[in-house]
PDB file of C-alpha atoms in Angstrom:
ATOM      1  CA  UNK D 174      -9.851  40.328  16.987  1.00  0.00           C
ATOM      2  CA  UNK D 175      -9.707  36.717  18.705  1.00  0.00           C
ATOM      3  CA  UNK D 176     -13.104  36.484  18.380  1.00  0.00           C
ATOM      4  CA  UNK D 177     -13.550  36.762  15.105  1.00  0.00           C
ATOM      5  CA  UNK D 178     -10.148  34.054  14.742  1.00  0.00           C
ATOM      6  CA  UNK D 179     -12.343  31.861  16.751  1.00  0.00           C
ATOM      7  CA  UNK D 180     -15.034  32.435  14.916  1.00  0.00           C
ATOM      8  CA  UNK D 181     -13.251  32.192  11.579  1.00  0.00           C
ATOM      9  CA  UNK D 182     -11.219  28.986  12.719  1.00  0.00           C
ATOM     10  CA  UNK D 183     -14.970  27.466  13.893  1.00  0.00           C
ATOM     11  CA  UNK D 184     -16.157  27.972  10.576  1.00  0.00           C
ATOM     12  CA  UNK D 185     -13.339  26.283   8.552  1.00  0.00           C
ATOM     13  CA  UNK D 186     -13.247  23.607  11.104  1.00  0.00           C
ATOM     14  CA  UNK D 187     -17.253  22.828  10.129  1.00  0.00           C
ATOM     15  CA  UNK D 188     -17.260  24.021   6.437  1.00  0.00           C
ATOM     16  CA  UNK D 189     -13.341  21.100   5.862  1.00  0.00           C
ATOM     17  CA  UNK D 190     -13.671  18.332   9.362  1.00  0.00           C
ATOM     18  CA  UNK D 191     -16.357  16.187   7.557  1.00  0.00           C
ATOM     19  CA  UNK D 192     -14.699  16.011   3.579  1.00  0.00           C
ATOM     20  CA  UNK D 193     -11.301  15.792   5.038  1.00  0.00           C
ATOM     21  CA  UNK D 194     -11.970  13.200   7.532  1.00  0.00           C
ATOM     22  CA  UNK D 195     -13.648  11.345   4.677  1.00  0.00           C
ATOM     23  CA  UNK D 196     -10.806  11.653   2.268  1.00  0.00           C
ATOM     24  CA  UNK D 197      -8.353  10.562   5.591  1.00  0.00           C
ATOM     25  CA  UNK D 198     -11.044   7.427   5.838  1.00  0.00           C
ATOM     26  CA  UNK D 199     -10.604   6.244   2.016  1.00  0.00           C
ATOM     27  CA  UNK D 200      -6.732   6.389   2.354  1.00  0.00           C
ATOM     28  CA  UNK D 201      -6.374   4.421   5.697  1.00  0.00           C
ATOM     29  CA  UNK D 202      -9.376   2.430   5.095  1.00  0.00           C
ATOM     30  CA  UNK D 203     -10.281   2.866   9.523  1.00  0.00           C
ATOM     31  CA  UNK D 204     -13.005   5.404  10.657  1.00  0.00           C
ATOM     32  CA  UNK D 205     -11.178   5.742  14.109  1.00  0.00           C
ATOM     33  CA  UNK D 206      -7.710   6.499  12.429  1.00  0.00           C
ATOM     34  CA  UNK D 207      -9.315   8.865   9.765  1.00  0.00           C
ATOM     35  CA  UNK D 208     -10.696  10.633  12.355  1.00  0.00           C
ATOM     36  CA  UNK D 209      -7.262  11.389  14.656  1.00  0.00           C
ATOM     37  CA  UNK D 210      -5.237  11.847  11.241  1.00  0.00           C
ATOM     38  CA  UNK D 211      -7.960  14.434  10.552  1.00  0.00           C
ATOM     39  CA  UNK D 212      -8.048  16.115  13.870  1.00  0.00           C
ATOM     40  CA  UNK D 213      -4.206  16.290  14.448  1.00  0.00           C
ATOM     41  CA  UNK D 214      -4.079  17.825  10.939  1.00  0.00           C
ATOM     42  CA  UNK D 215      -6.369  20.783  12.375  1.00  0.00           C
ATOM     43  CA  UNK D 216      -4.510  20.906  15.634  1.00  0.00           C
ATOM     44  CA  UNK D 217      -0.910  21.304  13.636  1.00  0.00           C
ATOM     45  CA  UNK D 218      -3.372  24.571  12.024  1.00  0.00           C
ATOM     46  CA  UNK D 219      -4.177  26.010  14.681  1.00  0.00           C
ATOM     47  CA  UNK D 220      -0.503  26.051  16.065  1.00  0.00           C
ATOM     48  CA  UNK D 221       0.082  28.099  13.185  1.00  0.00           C
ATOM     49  CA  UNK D 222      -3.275  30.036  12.392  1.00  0.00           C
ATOM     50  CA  UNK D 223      -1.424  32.964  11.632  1.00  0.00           C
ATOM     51  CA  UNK D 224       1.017  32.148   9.097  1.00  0.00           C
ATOM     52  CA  UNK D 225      -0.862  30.138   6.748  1.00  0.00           C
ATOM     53  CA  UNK D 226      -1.758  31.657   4.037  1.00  0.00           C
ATOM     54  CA  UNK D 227      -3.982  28.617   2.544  1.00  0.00           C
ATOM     55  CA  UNK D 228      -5.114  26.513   5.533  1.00  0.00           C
ATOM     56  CA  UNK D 229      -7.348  24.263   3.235  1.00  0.00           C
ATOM     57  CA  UNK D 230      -4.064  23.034   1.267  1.00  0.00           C
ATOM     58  CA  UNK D 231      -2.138  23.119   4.586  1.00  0.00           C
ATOM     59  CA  UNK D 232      -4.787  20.555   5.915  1.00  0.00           C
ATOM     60  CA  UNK D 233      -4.428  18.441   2.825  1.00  0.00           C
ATOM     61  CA  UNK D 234      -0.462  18.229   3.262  1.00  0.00           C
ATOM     62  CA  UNK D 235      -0.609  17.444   6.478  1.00  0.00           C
ATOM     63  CA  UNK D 236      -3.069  14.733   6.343  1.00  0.00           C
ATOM     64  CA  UNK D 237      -1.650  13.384   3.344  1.00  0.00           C
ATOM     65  CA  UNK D 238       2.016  13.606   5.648  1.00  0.00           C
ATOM     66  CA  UNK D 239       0.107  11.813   8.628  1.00  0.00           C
ATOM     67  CA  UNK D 240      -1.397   9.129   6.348  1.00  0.00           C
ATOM     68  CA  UNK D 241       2.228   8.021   4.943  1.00  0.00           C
ATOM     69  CA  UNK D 242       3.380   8.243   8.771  1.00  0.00           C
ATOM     70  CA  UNK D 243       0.167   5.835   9.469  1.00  0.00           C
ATOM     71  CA  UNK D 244       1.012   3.249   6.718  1.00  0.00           C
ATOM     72  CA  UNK D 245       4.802   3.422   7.559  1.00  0.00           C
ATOM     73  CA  UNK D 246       4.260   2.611  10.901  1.00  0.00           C
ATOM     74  CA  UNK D 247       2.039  -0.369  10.073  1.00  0.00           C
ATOM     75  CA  UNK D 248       4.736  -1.449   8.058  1.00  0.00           C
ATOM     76  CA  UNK D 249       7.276  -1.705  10.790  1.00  0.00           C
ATOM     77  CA  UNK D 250       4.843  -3.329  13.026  1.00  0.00           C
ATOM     78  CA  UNK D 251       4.132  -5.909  10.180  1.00  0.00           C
ATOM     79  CA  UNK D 252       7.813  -6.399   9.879  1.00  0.00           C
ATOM     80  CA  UNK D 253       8.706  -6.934  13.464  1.00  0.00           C
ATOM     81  CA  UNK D 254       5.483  -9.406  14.140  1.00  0.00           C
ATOM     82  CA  UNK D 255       7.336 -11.364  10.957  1.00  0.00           C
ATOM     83  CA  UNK D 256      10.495 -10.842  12.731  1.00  0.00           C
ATOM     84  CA  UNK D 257       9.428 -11.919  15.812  1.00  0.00           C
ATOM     85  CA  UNK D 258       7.267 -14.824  14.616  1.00  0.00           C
ATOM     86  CA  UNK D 259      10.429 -16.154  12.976  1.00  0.00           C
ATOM     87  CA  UNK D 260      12.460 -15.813  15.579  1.00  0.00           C
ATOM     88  CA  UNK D 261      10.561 -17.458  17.947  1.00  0.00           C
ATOM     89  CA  UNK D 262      10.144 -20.465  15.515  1.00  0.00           C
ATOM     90  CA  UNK D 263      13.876 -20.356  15.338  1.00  0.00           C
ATOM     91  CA  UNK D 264      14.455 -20.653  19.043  1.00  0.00           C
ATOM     92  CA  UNK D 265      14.528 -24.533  19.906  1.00  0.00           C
ATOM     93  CA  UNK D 266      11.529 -25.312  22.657  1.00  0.00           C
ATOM     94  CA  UNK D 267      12.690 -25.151  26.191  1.00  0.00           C
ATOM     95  CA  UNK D 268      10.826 -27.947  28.177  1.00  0.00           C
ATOM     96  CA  UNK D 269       7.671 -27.384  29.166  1.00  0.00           C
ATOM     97  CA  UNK D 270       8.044 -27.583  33.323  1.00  0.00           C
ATOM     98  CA  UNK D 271       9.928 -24.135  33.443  1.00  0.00           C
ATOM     99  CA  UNK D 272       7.325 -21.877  35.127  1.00  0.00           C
ATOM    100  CA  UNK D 273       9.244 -18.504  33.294  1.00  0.00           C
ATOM    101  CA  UNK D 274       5.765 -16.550  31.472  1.00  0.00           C
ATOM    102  CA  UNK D 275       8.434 -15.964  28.764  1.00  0.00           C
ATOM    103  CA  UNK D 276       9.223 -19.633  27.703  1.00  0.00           C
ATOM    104  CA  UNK D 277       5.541 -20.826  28.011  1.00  0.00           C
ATOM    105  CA  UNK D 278       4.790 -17.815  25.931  1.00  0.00           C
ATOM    106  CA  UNK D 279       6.767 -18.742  23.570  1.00  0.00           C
ATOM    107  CA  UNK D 280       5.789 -22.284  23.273  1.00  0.00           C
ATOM    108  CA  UNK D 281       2.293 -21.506  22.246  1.00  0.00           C
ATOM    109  CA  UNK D 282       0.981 -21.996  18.731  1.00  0.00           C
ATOM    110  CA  UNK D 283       1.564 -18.896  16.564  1.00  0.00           C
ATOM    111  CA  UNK D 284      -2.465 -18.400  16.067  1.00  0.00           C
ATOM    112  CA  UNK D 285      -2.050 -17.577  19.981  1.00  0.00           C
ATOM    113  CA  UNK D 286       1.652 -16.276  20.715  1.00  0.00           C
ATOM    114  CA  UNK D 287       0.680 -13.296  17.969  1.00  0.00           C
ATOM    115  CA  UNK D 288      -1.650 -11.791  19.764  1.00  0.00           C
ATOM    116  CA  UNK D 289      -0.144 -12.050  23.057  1.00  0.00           C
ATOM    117  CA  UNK D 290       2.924 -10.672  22.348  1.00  0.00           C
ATOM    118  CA  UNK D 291       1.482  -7.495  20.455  1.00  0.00           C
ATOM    119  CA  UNK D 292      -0.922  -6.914  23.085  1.00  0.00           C
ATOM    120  CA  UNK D 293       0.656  -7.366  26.041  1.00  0.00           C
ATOM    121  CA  UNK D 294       4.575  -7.310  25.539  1.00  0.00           C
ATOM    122  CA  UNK D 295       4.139  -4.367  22.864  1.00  0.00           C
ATOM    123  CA  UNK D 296       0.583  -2.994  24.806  1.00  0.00           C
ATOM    124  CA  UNK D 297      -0.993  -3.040  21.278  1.00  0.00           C
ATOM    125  CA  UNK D 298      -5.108  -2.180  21.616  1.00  0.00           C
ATOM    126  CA  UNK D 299      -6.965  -4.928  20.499  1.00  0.00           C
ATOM    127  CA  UNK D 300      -8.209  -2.836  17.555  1.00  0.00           C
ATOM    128  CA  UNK D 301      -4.352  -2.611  16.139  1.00  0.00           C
ATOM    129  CA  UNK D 302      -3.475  -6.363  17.107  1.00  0.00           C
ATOM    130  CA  UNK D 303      -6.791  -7.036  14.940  1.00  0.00           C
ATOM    131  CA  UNK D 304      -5.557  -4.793  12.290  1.00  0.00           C
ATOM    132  CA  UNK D 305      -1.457  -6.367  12.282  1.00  0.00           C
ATOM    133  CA  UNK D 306      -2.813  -9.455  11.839  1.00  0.00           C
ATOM    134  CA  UNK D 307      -5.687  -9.268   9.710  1.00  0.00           C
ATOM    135  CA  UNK D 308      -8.243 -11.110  12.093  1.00  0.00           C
ATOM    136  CA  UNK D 309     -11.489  -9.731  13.340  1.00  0.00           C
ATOM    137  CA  UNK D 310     -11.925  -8.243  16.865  1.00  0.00           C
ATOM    138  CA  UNK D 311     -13.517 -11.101  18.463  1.00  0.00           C
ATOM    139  CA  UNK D 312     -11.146 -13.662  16.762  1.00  0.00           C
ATOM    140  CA  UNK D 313      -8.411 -11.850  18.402  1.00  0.00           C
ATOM    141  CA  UNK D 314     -10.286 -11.370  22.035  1.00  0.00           C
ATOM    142  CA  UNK D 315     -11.097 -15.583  21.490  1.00  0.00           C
ATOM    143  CA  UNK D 316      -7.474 -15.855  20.632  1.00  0.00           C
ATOM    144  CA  UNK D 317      -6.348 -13.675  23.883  1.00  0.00           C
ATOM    145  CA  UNK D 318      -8.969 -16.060  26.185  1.00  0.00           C
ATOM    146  CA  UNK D 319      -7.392 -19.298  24.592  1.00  0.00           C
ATOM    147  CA  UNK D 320      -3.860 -18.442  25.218  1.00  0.00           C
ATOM    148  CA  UNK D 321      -4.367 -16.898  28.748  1.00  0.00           C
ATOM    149  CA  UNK D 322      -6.417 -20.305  29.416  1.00  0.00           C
ATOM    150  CA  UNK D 323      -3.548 -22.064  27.960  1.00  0.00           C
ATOM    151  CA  UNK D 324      -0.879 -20.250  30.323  1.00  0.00           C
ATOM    152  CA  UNK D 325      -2.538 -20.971  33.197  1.00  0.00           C
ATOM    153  CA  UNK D 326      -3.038 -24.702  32.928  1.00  0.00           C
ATOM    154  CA  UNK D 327       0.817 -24.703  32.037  1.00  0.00           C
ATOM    155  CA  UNK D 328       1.867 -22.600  35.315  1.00  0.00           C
ATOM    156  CA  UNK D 329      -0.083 -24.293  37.240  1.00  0.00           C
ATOM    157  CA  UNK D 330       1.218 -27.566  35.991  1.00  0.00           C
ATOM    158  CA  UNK D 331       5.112 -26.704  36.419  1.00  0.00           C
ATOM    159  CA  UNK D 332       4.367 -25.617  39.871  1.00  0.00           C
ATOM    160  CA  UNK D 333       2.446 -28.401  40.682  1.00  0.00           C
ATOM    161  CA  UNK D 334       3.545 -31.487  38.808  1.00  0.00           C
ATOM    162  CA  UNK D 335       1.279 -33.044  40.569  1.00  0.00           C
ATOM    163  CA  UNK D 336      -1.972 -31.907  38.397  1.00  0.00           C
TER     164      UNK D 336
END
């Protein structure tokens, strides 16, 4: 009997992966995230291979469920990078000789602090920081280099005035 759920799971796995992952990929418009929306949608199946009746429309739900989770969740990101970008524009500058990593952080241009922040302080992938703020990979690794660059000339300056 479990071989032939195996078996039967194995085949509904190969005959629904490849269109469902698809239809995931034109909804969140990221092979990578299409893929894990689509997988998780056949591990929540398998958790309950037994009770549903119509696993093809399960898989459907639930991958239409994890694709509104996806887009909500970019959403709040979106909102707190705008809430944090204001914020920090808010906040007068603190001088430029305080060695604390947070203040120089914070006095960096926006095109830099962004991806700092989300990548380190939030320990966003470079993928999602890319994604969050609409620039391409490399832009944001440049971006990453620049800033880093910029942070160390700046520590090393306001522990050594003398440079």
């Amino acid at each position: 009997m479990k071989r032939s759920r195996d078996r039967a799971a194995s085949e509904l796995f190969a005959a629904l992966y490849p269109r469902l992952a698809g239809w995931c990929r034109r909804l969140v418009d990221d092979d990578e995230t299409a893929h894990e929306i689509a997988s998780e949608a056949f591990t929540r199946l398998w958790a309950r291979w037994t009770s549903v009746e119509e696993p093809r429309g399960f898989l459907y739900v639930t991958a239409a469920n994890l694709v509104r989770d996806h887009w909500r969740k970019v959403e709040r990101e979106r909102r707190a990078v705008r809430r944090a970008t204001t914020e920090a524009a808010v906040r007068p500058h603190t001088e430029q000789s305080d060695p604390s990593v947070r203040l120089l952080v914070q006095s960096l241009p926006e095109r830099l602090r962004v991806p700092i922040l989300l990548h380190y302080y939030a320990d966003m992938p470079i993928r999602e920081v890319s994604v969050l703020t609409g620039r391409k990979e490399g832009t944001v690794k440049a971006d990453l280099h620049a800033a880093r660059e910029l942070l160390r000339v700046h520590l090393r300056r306001s522990l050594d005035p003398t440079l």
